[in-house]
Amino acid sequence: MTKKIVVLGGGVTGLSTAWKLSEHGADVLVLEKKGIVGGVSGTFSHGEYRLDYGPHKIYTQIPGVLDEYKTLLGADLNAIPKNQTIRVQGKYYNFPVKIQQLLLGMNPLTAVKCGASYAAAIARKAIAPLPNDSYENYLRNRFGDVVYSMLFEQYAWKVWGDPKKLSADLARKRISVPSLFELVKRVALGDQGEKELSASTFFYPERGFQEVSDKMVERITNNGGRVVTGATPTAIRHDGKAIIAVEYEAAGKKQSVEASHVISTIPIGELPPLFSPSAPADVVAAGKALKWRSIILVFMVVDKPRIMNENWIFFPEADYAFNRVSEQKGFNDKMVPADKTVVCAEVTCDYLDEKWRASDAEMFERVIPGLEKSGLFKRENVKEYFTVKLKDPYPVYDIGYEANLTKVIGYLDSIKGALTIGRMGLFNYNNTDHCIDMGRKAADYILSGKTLDAWQAERKKFDGYLIVD
């Protein structure tokens, strides 16, 4: 290959693609807008603490992907016992929820209501079924109205918005158990060869999740590729048929590089406006119509060696301002001093809304009442707090998103050498193992010289990724 392959975005997906391409002698340039690689799967320093941007784990069912992690990290890949719970109606339950624990732990009347509600959903399905046209209807059909309201509805409002306006695709991707019946069956009969829904252990790097990206950068540079941070793409030039060059700014200088391919992992809505000549107005509009949710990570330094037995806890109920709480020591106890711990509460919001604009003190006041109510720790235990804000980590699968996504991807497919992949690049709800798999597949496609229809067939498989909690 005589021309450079430019990768936009230095997160896990972009770096894994560049790594695999560089292994085969491709001339690769990675452009990362921020001053450090890793994206939302990175690690940062705050005083004497090393912290991730929320909890990240390494686990996969995809053949070969764990081997990629082992190749990168070697002895630095540590096995961690997984313990995650969910708080419902004042009690903690294992997650994914074990039905016997839920039924024994909850109020007997509530348990009866759950069963009766599910029976009603089955009867409704036979007589006048709800259309599977939304997140809400999809889950009401499969779990009944009571379980839906208790476990899924309030959480959806907190994380993504009105569940009536969310696509059923969101439920299919995020809810690993397809129905209450399936949950009960697995409890009674075992998995019976079904795909694993929850791993008992996961892996985590010795020096924080950032080590995954840093090791990939080492591989890329050792193979002759380049990774440029603080680089902002300004234009993707093409002749209407194929990619010609990429223009970008770095260190205050405008630069241009000839390119045969552009592999984008940046938010897909940001991609069409970069094309020169301009992408059609309807394509640009479709990209802008794709919605994202932002997240505020409220970090609290607590003057105790450890707070939680769990790696993380889900809080689906509206009474809690946060969606999930994690503790860095639940992943690696070397990243925080022995006599202290750092807890992270995740609060989802819309970009630039009142929460996003709130001060650190205001966000602390939003989350501390729920943390005290949960019994995790008290206000006086908190020695320091601060926030980190991430603009667009969560794609919102609202009803109709497919048409906008299809329009943008269709335009990109019309320009030879233009690919978009990854969580943000494909508007795909996935984990880091899926990102590495996408990177491998994209590199294989480019190196093989296969036709577009081969890539489209491969890309379609990405929709089948299973989220294993």
Short mmCIF file of C-alpha atoms in Angstrom, two decimals:
data_model
loop_
_atom_site.label_atom_id
_atom_site.label_comp_id
_atom_site.label_asym_id
_atom_site.label_seq_id
_atom_site.Cartn_x
_atom_site.Cartn_y
_atom_site.Cartn_z
CA MET A 1 0.00 0.00 0.00
CA THR A 2 1.57 3.27 -1.10
CA LYS A 3 -0.87 5.69 0.49
CA LYS A 4 -1.46 6.30 4.16
CA ILE A 5 -4.43 4.92 6.09
CA VAL A 6 -5.73 7.58 8.46
CA VAL A 7 -7.61 6.56 11.60
CA LEU A 8 -9.74 9.21 13.28
CA GLY A 9 -9.92 8.67 17.04
CA GLY A 10 -7.40 7.12 19.43
CA GLY A 11 -9.79 5.06 21.51
CA VAL A 12 -9.74 1.27 21.73
CA THR A 13 -11.43 0.76 18.35
CA GLY A 14 -9.19 3.11 16.40
CA LEU A 15 -6.00 1.88 18.02
CA SER A 16 -6.85 -1.78 17.56
CA THR A 17 -7.51 -1.14 13.86
CA ALA A 18 -4.21 0.71 13.45
CA TRP A 19 -2.34 -1.97 15.37
CA LYS A 20 -3.61 -4.75 13.13
CA LEU A 21 -2.96 -2.75 9.96
CA SER A 22 0.56 -1.84 11.04
CA GLU A 23 1.37 -5.47 11.74
CA HIS A 24 0.98 -6.10 8.02
CA GLY A 25 3.12 -3.17 6.90
CA ALA A 26 0.38 -0.63 6.25
CA ASP A 27 1.36 3.04 6.59
CA VAL A 28 -0.94 4.15 9.42
CA LEU A 29 -1.58 7.54 11.01
CA VAL A 30 -3.88 7.84 14.04
CA LEU A 31 -5.30 11.30 14.82
CA GLU A 32 -6.62 11.82 18.35
CA LYS A 33 -8.20 15.14 19.26
CA LYS A 34 -7.42 14.91 22.96
CA GLY A 35 -3.97 15.06 24.48
CA ILE A 36 -4.06 11.38 25.44
CA VAL A 37 -5.28 8.18 23.82
CA GLY A 38 -7.86 5.81 25.29
CA GLY A 39 -11.08 7.77 24.86
CA VAL A 40 -13.80 6.90 27.37
CA SER A 41 -11.92 3.68 28.14
CA GLY A 42 -8.96 5.58 29.50
CA THR A 43 -7.40 6.27 32.88
CA PHE A 44 -6.41 9.61 34.39
CA SER A 45 -4.44 10.83 37.39
CA HIS A 46 -5.88 12.97 40.15
CA GLY A 47 -3.34 13.70 42.81
CA GLU A 48 -2.21 10.36 44.22
CA TYR A 49 -5.06 8.45 42.57
CA ARG A 50 -5.23 6.64 39.22
CA LEU A 51 -8.85 6.42 38.09
CA ASP A 52 -10.82 5.11 35.13
CA TYR A 53 -13.61 7.00 33.38
CA GLY A 54 -16.18 4.79 35.06
CA PRO A 55 -15.90 1.01 35.49
CA HIS A 56 -14.33 -1.00 32.66
CA LYS A 57 -13.66 -4.71 32.51
CA ILE A 58 -12.16 -7.21 30.09
CA TYR A 59 -14.39 -10.14 29.28
CA THR A 60 -15.38 -11.66 25.97
CA GLN A 61 -17.04 -14.57 24.24
CA ILE A 62 -15.61 -13.62 20.85
CA PRO A 63 -13.03 -16.16 19.66
CA GLY A 64 -9.52 -14.76 19.64
CA VAL A 65 -10.22 -11.43 21.33
CA LEU A 66 -9.00 -12.49 24.78
CA ASP A 67 -5.81 -13.66 23.06
CA GLU A 68 -5.38 -10.11 21.74
CA TYR A 69 -5.60 -8.73 25.28
CA LYS A 70 -3.11 -11.35 26.48
CA THR A 71 -0.73 -10.48 23.64
CA LEU A 72 -0.86 -6.82 24.67
CA LEU A 73 -0.76 -7.13 28.44
CA GLY A 74 0.91 -10.46 29.20
CA ALA A 75 1.41 -10.85 32.95
CA ASP A 76 -0.27 -7.48 33.52
CA LEU A 77 -3.69 -9.05 32.84
CA ASN A 78 -5.19 -9.92 36.23
CA ALA A 79 -8.27 -12.06 36.90
CA ILE A 80 -10.78 -10.28 39.15
CA PRO A 81 -13.76 -11.97 40.88
CA LYS A 82 -16.90 -10.24 39.65
CA ASN A 83 -19.55 -9.12 42.10
CA GLN A 84 -22.29 -6.77 40.93
CA THR A 85 -25.64 -6.06 42.53
CA ILE A 86 -28.78 -4.04 41.94
CA ARG A 87 -30.73 -2.15 44.59
CA VAL A 88 -34.51 -2.52 44.31
CA GLN A 89 -37.08 -1.50 46.91
CA GLY A 90 -34.44 -1.01 49.59
CA LYS A 91 -32.67 -4.36 49.11
CA TYR A 92 -29.63 -5.53 47.19
CA TYR A 93 -29.89 -8.40 44.73
CA ASN A 94 -27.32 -10.17 42.61
CA PHE A 95 -27.19 -8.91 39.03
CA PRO A 96 -28.29 -10.31 36.64
CA VAL A 97 -31.16 -10.87 39.05
CA LYS A 98 -31.57 -14.39 40.36
CA ILE A 99 -35.30 -14.96 40.33
CA GLN A 100 -35.32 -17.04 43.52
CA GLN A 101 -33.41 -14.34 45.37
CA LEU A 102 -35.75 -11.68 44.05
CA LEU A 103 -38.90 -13.61 44.97
CA LEU A 104 -37.61 -14.54 48.42
CA GLY A 105 -36.27 -11.09 49.15
CA MET A 106 -39.17 -8.96 48.06
CA ASN A 107 -42.52 -8.43 49.71
CA PRO A 108 -44.65 -11.57 49.07
CA LEU A 109 -47.47 -9.42 47.72
CA THR A 110 -45.08 -7.83 45.22
CA ALA A 111 -43.90 -11.30 44.15
CA VAL A 112 -47.49 -12.34 43.52
CA LYS A 113 -48.08 -9.17 41.53
CA CYS A 114 -45.02 -9.92 39.40
CA GLY A 115 -46.30 -13.40 38.61
CA ALA A 116 -49.83 -12.22 37.90
CA SER A 117 -48.54 -9.40 35.71
CA TYR A 118 -46.45 -11.80 33.66
CA ALA A 119 -49.44 -14.12 33.25
CA ALA A 120 -51.48 -11.14 32.08
CA ALA A 121 -48.79 -10.27 29.54
CA ILE A 122 -48.93 -13.83 28.16
CA ALA A 123 -52.71 -13.63 27.88
CA ARG A 124 -52.52 -10.21 26.25
CA LYS A 125 -50.03 -11.56 23.74
CA ALA A 126 -52.54 -14.23 22.68
CA ILE A 127 -55.50 -11.86 22.43
CA ALA A 128 -54.28 -8.34 21.63
CA PRO A 129 -50.47 -8.22 21.68
CA LEU A 130 -48.60 -4.99 22.06
CA PRO A 131 -46.48 -4.18 19.02
CA ASN A 132 -42.75 -4.63 19.63
CA ASP A 133 -42.19 -1.08 18.43
CA SER A 134 -40.58 0.45 21.51
CA TYR A 135 -38.32 -0.32 24.45
CA GLU A 136 -41.37 -0.18 26.72
CA ASN A 137 -43.62 -2.50 24.75
CA TYR A 138 -40.86 -4.97 24.02
CA LEU A 139 -40.13 -5.43 27.73
CA ARG A 140 -43.77 -5.32 28.88
CA ASN A 141 -44.47 -8.17 26.48
CA ARG A 142 -41.63 -10.27 27.89
CA PHE A 143 -41.62 -9.46 31.60
CA GLY A 144 -45.05 -8.10 32.43
CA ASP A 145 -45.94 -4.61 33.53
CA VAL A 146 -44.87 -4.94 37.19
CA VAL A 147 -41.34 -6.27 36.55
CA TYR A 148 -40.96 -3.78 33.70
CA SER A 149 -41.86 -0.89 35.98
CA MET A 150 -39.68 -2.15 38.82
CA LEU A 151 -36.48 -3.01 36.93
CA PHE A 152 -36.49 -1.30 33.55
CA GLU A 153 -38.73 1.74 33.25
CA GLN A 154 -37.14 4.11 35.75
CA TYR A 155 -33.63 3.14 34.68
CA ALA A 156 -34.49 3.92 31.06
CA TRP A 157 -35.78 7.35 32.03
CA LYS A 158 -32.57 8.06 33.92
CA VAL A 159 -30.14 6.85 31.27
CA TRP A 160 -31.79 7.35 27.85
CA GLY A 161 -35.09 9.19 28.24
CA ASP A 162 -38.76 8.35 27.63
CA PRO A 163 -38.98 4.54 27.14
CA LYS A 164 -42.04 5.00 24.93
CA LYS A 165 -39.84 6.88 22.45
CA LEU A 166 -36.94 4.44 22.53
CA SER A 167 -36.47 1.72 19.94
CA ALA A 168 -36.96 -1.94 20.85
CA ASP A 169 -33.37 -2.39 19.58
CA LEU A 170 -32.15 -0.88 22.83
CA ALA A 171 -33.87 -3.58 24.88
CA ARG A 172 -32.58 -6.32 22.60
CA LYS A 173 -29.00 -5.10 22.97
CA ARG A 174 -28.96 -4.17 26.65
CA ILE A 175 -31.18 -6.80 28.31
CA SER A 176 -29.33 -10.11 28.14
CA VAL A 177 -32.26 -12.25 29.37
CA PRO A 178 -34.98 -12.28 26.67
CA SER A 179 -37.97 -12.85 28.97
CA LEU A 180 -39.12 -13.64 32.51
CA PHE A 181 -39.92 -17.18 31.34
CA GLU A 182 -36.36 -17.63 30.09
CA LEU A 183 -34.99 -16.33 33.38
CA VAL A 184 -37.09 -18.80 35.40
CA LYS A 185 -36.19 -21.65 33.03
CA ARG A 186 -32.48 -21.04 33.45
CA VAL A 187 -32.83 -20.98 37.22
CA ALA A 188 -34.77 -24.25 37.19
CA LEU A 189 -32.85 -26.15 34.52
CA GLY A 190 -29.50 -24.43 34.31
CA ASP A 191 -28.11 -22.76 31.20
CA GLN A 192 -28.61 -25.89 29.05
CA GLY A 193 -26.02 -24.71 26.57
CA GLU A 194 -27.36 -21.15 26.39
CA LYS A 195 -24.90 -18.29 26.01
CA GLU A 196 -23.41 -17.04 29.24
CA LEU A 197 -25.23 -14.00 30.58
CA SER A 198 -22.91 -13.06 33.40
CA ALA A 199 -19.27 -13.96 33.94
CA SER A 200 -18.00 -14.99 37.36
CA THR A 201 -14.63 -13.32 36.75
CA PHE A 202 -13.25 -10.67 34.45
CA PHE A 203 -9.78 -9.37 33.62
CA TYR A 204 -8.27 -6.01 34.39
CA PRO A 205 -4.86 -4.46 33.58
CA GLU A 206 -2.19 -4.01 36.23
CA ARG A 207 -1.88 -0.25 35.63
CA GLY A 208 -5.46 0.69 34.86
CA PHE A 209 -7.50 0.36 31.69
CA GLN A 210 -5.32 2.99 30.03
CA GLU A 211 -2.64 0.31 29.71
CA VAL A 212 -4.67 -1.37 26.93
CA SER A 213 -4.43 1.72 24.73
CA ASP A 214 -0.86 2.54 25.70
CA LYS A 215 0.30 -0.95 24.75
CA MET A 216 -1.43 -0.66 21.38
CA VAL A 217 0.33 2.65 20.74
CA GLU A 218 3.65 0.92 21.45
CA ARG A 219 2.82 -1.77 18.91
CA ILE A 220 1.77 0.76 16.29
CA THR A 221 4.90 2.89 16.63
CA ASN A 222 7.18 -0.15 16.73
CA ASN A 223 5.58 -1.22 13.44
CA GLY A 224 6.32 2.16 11.85
CA GLY A 225 2.93 3.80 12.33
CA ARG A 226 2.26 7.17 13.96
CA VAL A 227 -0.15 8.28 16.67
CA VAL A 228 -0.64 12.05 16.93
CA THR A 229 -2.52 13.46 19.91
CA GLY A 230 -3.92 16.98 20.03
CA ALA A 231 -4.82 16.55 16.35
CA THR A 232 -8.15 17.84 15.03
CA PRO A 233 -9.33 16.65 11.59
CA THR A 234 -10.55 19.58 9.50
CA ALA A 235 -11.39 17.99 6.13
CA ILE A 236 -11.64 14.65 4.39
CA ARG A 237 -11.00 15.27 0.71
CA HIS A 238 -12.41 13.00 -1.98
CA ASP A 239 -13.20 13.10 -5.69
CA GLY A 240 -16.78 11.88 -5.37
CA LYS A 241 -15.69 8.27 -5.72
CA ALA A 242 -12.76 7.71 -3.40
CA ILE A 243 -10.78 9.21 -0.50
CA ILE A 244 -7.87 11.41 -1.58
CA ALA A 245 -6.47 13.10 1.54
CA VAL A 246 -7.08 14.14 5.12
CA GLU A 247 -6.40 17.60 6.48
CA TYR A 248 -5.86 18.26 10.19
CA GLU A 249 -4.41 20.70 12.69
CA ALA A 250 -1.84 19.71 15.29
CA ALA A 251 0.51 21.82 17.41
CA GLY A 252 -0.91 24.94 15.79
CA LYS A 253 -0.03 23.80 12.28
CA LYS A 254 -2.31 22.83 9.40
CA GLN A 255 -1.27 19.62 7.73
CA SER A 256 -2.46 17.45 4.86
CA VAL A 257 -1.72 13.82 4.10
CA GLU A 258 -2.64 11.72 1.11
CA ALA A 259 -4.76 8.76 2.11
CA SER A 260 -6.34 5.74 0.48
CA HIS A 261 -8.59 5.05 3.47
CA VAL A 262 -10.12 6.93 6.36
CA ILE A 263 -11.31 4.80 9.26
CA SER A 264 -13.41 6.91 11.59
CA THR A 265 -14.24 6.09 15.20
CA ILE A 266 -15.42 9.60 16.11
CA PRO A 267 -19.15 10.25 16.71
CA ILE A 268 -20.80 9.45 13.40
CA GLY A 269 -22.73 12.71 13.25
CA GLU A 270 -19.44 14.65 13.22
CA LEU A 271 -18.17 12.82 10.14
CA PRO A 272 -20.31 14.04 7.17
CA PRO A 273 -19.51 17.76 7.75
CA LEU A 274 -15.81 16.95 7.35
CA PHE A 275 -16.18 15.70 3.78
CA SER A 276 -14.93 17.98 1.02
CA PRO A 277 -16.74 18.35 -1.35
CA SER A 278 -19.52 18.54 1.22
CA ALA A 279 -21.77 15.61 1.95
CA PRO A 280 -25.40 16.14 0.85
CA ALA A 281 -27.45 18.27 3.21
CA ASP A 282 -29.83 15.43 4.05
CA VAL A 283 -26.90 13.22 5.07
CA VAL A 284 -25.49 15.95 7.32
CA ALA A 285 -28.96 16.47 8.83
CA ALA A 286 -29.38 12.73 9.43
CA GLY A 287 -26.07 12.62 11.28
CA LYS A 288 -27.06 15.54 13.46
CA ALA A 289 -30.42 13.89 14.22
CA LEU A 290 -28.70 10.95 15.91
CA LYS A 291 -28.93 11.60 19.63
CA TRP A 292 -26.42 11.05 22.39
CA ARG A 293 -26.57 11.18 26.17
CA SER A 294 -23.81 12.67 28.23
CA ILE A 295 -22.57 11.44 31.57
CA ILE A 296 -21.18 13.13 34.66
CA LEU A 297 -18.86 11.04 36.80
CA VAL A 298 -18.92 12.23 40.41
CA PHE A 299 -15.74 10.99 42.09
CA MET A 300 -15.57 10.96 45.88
CA VAL A 301 -12.48 10.27 47.97
CA VAL A 302 -13.59 8.43 51.10
CA ASP A 303 -11.43 8.15 54.20
CA LYS A 304 -11.80 4.38 54.45
CA PRO A 305 -9.74 1.49 53.04
CA ARG A 306 -12.75 0.01 51.19
CA ILE A 307 -16.50 0.71 50.93
CA MET A 308 -18.12 -1.97 48.76
CA ASN A 309 -17.87 -5.72 48.38
CA GLU A 310 -19.09 -5.21 44.82
CA ASN A 311 -17.21 -3.97 41.79
CA TRP A 312 -20.30 -1.90 40.98
CA ILE A 313 -23.96 -1.52 41.98
CA PHE A 314 -26.90 -0.54 39.76
CA PHE A 315 -29.54 1.88 41.05
CA PRO A 316 -32.52 1.75 38.65
CA GLU A 317 -35.00 3.61 40.82
CA ALA A 318 -35.81 7.28 40.31
CA ASP A 319 -35.15 8.02 43.99
CA TYR A 320 -31.44 7.92 43.24
CA ALA A 321 -29.85 10.63 41.11
CA PHE A 322 -27.18 8.20 39.88
CA ASN A 323 -27.46 5.08 37.72
CA ARG A 324 -24.50 3.11 39.00
CA VAL A 325 -21.82 3.33 41.66
CA SER A 326 -18.38 1.74 41.35
CA GLU A 327 -15.21 1.63 43.41
CA GLN A 328 -11.78 1.72 41.76
CA LYS A 329 -10.40 -0.72 44.31
CA GLY A 330 -12.95 -3.23 43.08
CA PHE A 331 -10.80 -3.46 39.93
CA ASN A 332 -7.28 -2.73 41.15
CA ASP A 333 -6.43 -1.83 44.74
CA LYS A 334 -2.99 -0.51 43.73
CA MET A 335 -4.42 2.55 41.99
CA VAL A 336 -5.56 4.21 45.23
CA PRO A 337 -3.63 4.54 48.54
CA ALA A 338 -4.30 1.75 51.04
CA ASP A 339 -5.95 3.96 53.65
CA LYS A 340 -8.41 5.62 51.24
CA THR A 341 -10.81 4.65 48.51
CA VAL A 342 -12.45 6.40 45.56
CA VAL A 343 -16.08 5.86 44.63
CA CYS A 344 -17.64 6.97 41.34
CA ALA A 345 -21.35 7.77 40.94
CA GLU A 346 -22.59 8.02 37.35
CA VAL A 347 -25.23 10.61 36.48
CA THR A 348 -26.60 10.68 32.93
CA CYS A 349 -27.78 13.94 31.41
CA ASP A 350 -28.25 15.86 28.18
CA TYR A 351 -25.31 17.86 26.92
CA LEU A 352 -25.44 21.44 28.28
CA ASP A 353 -28.55 20.81 30.40
CA GLU A 354 -28.78 21.98 34.02
CA LYS A 355 -26.87 18.97 35.32
CA TRP A 356 -24.09 19.41 32.79
CA ARG A 357 -23.75 23.06 33.79
CA ALA A 358 -23.85 22.30 37.50
CA SER A 359 -20.77 22.85 39.66
CA ASP A 360 -18.93 20.03 41.39
CA ALA A 361 -20.53 21.05 44.68
CA GLU A 362 -24.02 21.00 43.16
CA MET A 363 -23.46 17.53 41.69
CA PHE A 364 -22.15 16.25 45.01
CA GLU A 365 -25.31 17.52 46.69
CA ARG A 366 -27.37 15.64 44.09
CA VAL A 367 -25.73 12.28 44.77
CA ILE A 368 -24.83 12.26 48.48
CA PRO A 369 -28.41 11.85 49.80
CA GLY A 370 -28.84 8.65 47.77
CA LEU A 371 -25.46 7.33 48.84
CA GLU A 372 -26.35 7.91 52.48
CA LYS A 373 -29.76 6.30 51.96
CA SER A 374 -28.12 3.27 50.37
CA GLY A 375 -25.93 2.80 53.43
CA LEU A 376 -22.66 2.94 51.51
CA PHE A 377 -21.12 5.88 53.36
CA LYS A 378 -21.99 9.20 54.97
CA ARG A 379 -21.28 12.78 54.01
CA GLU A 380 -18.68 13.18 56.73
CA ASN A 381 -16.64 10.29 55.28
CA VAL A 382 -16.03 12.22 52.04
CA LYS A 383 -12.73 14.07 52.10
CA GLU A 384 -12.76 15.34 48.53
CA TYR A 385 -15.00 15.28 45.48
CA PHE A 386 -14.76 16.32 41.84
CA THR A 387 -16.49 15.60 38.54
CA VAL A 388 -15.47 14.46 35.08
CA LYS A 389 -17.89 15.09 32.21
CA LEU A 390 -18.10 12.97 29.04
CA LYS A 391 -20.06 14.50 26.20
CA ASP A 392 -21.36 11.61 24.11
CA PRO A 393 -20.65 8.11 25.45
CA TYR A 394 -24.23 6.80 25.15
CA PRO A 395 -26.01 6.47 21.79
CA VAL A 396 -29.77 6.96 22.16
CA TYR A 397 -31.78 4.46 20.15
CA ASP A 398 -34.87 6.53 19.75
CA ILE A 399 -37.63 5.34 17.43
CA GLY A 400 -36.55 6.19 13.91
CA TYR A 401 -32.81 6.30 14.58
CA GLU A 402 -32.29 3.46 12.07
CA ALA A 403 -33.34 5.63 9.11
CA ASN A 404 -30.88 8.38 10.03
CA LEU A 405 -28.07 5.92 10.68
CA THR A 406 -28.72 4.10 7.40
CA LYS A 407 -28.61 7.35 5.44
CA VAL A 408 -25.24 8.36 6.84
CA ILE A 409 -23.68 4.92 6.42
CA GLY A 410 -25.10 4.68 2.89
CA TYR A 411 -23.32 7.89 1.94
CA LEU A 412 -20.04 6.70 3.44
CA ASP A 413 -20.33 3.44 1.52
CA SER A 414 -20.52 5.45 -1.69
CA ILE A 415 -16.99 6.82 -1.13
CA LYS A 416 -14.32 4.17 -1.59
CA GLY A 417 -11.97 3.99 1.37
CA ALA A 418 -14.38 5.55 3.91
CA LEU A 419 -15.22 3.36 6.90
CA THR A 420 -16.83 4.14 10.22
CA ILE A 421 -16.61 1.69 13.14
CA GLY A 422 -16.75 1.52 16.93
CA ARG A 423 -19.26 2.49 19.57
CA MET A 424 -19.37 6.10 18.41
CA GLY A 425 -18.53 5.53 14.78
CA LEU A 426 -21.30 2.99 14.22
CA PHE A 427 -23.71 4.26 16.87
CA ASN A 428 -23.39 0.77 18.30
CA TYR A 429 -23.94 -0.08 21.95
CA ASN A 430 -20.97 -2.31 22.65
CA ASN A 431 -18.11 -3.13 24.99
CA THR A 432 -14.35 -2.87 24.52
CA ASP A 433 -14.01 -6.49 23.37
CA HIS A 434 -16.45 -5.69 20.56
CA CYS A 435 -14.37 -2.61 19.71
CA ILE A 436 -11.25 -4.73 19.34
CA ASP A 437 -13.17 -7.21 17.20
CA MET A 438 -14.42 -4.39 14.95
CA GLY A 439 -10.87 -3.14 14.59
CA ARG A 440 -9.62 -6.59 13.60
CA LYS A 441 -12.41 -7.03 11.06
CA ALA A 442 -11.91 -3.58 9.53
CA ALA A 443 -8.17 -4.19 9.17
CA ASP A 444 -8.78 -7.60 7.60
CA TYR A 445 -11.21 -6.06 5.11
CA ILE A 446 -8.78 -3.36 4.01
CA LEU A 447 -5.81 -5.71 3.78
CA SER A 448 -7.77 -8.34 1.85
CA GLY A 449 -8.95 -5.94 -0.85
CA LYS A 450 -12.42 -7.46 -0.70
CA THR A 451 -15.43 -5.72 -2.22
CA LEU A 452 -17.83 -3.43 -0.37
CA ASP A 453 -20.56 -6.05 -0.11
CA ALA A 454 -18.15 -8.27 1.88
CA TRP A 455 -17.62 -5.41 4.36
CA GLN A 456 -21.37 -4.73 4.57
CA ALA A 457 -22.00 -8.38 5.40
CA GLU A 458 -19.30 -8.30 8.09
CA ARG A 459 -20.60 -5.03 9.50
CA LYS A 460 -24.09 -6.44 9.84
CA LYS A 461 -22.75 -9.04 12.24
CA PHE A 462 -21.78 -6.29 14.66
CA ASP A 463 -25.47 -5.83 15.48
CA GLY A 464 -25.41 -9.32 17.00
CA TYR A 465 -22.87 -8.55 19.71
CA LEU A 466 -24.05 -9.84 23.07
CA ILE A 467 -23.56 -7.64 26.13
CA VAL A 468 -22.37 -9.94 28.93
CA ASP A 469 -22.61 -8.18 32.29
#
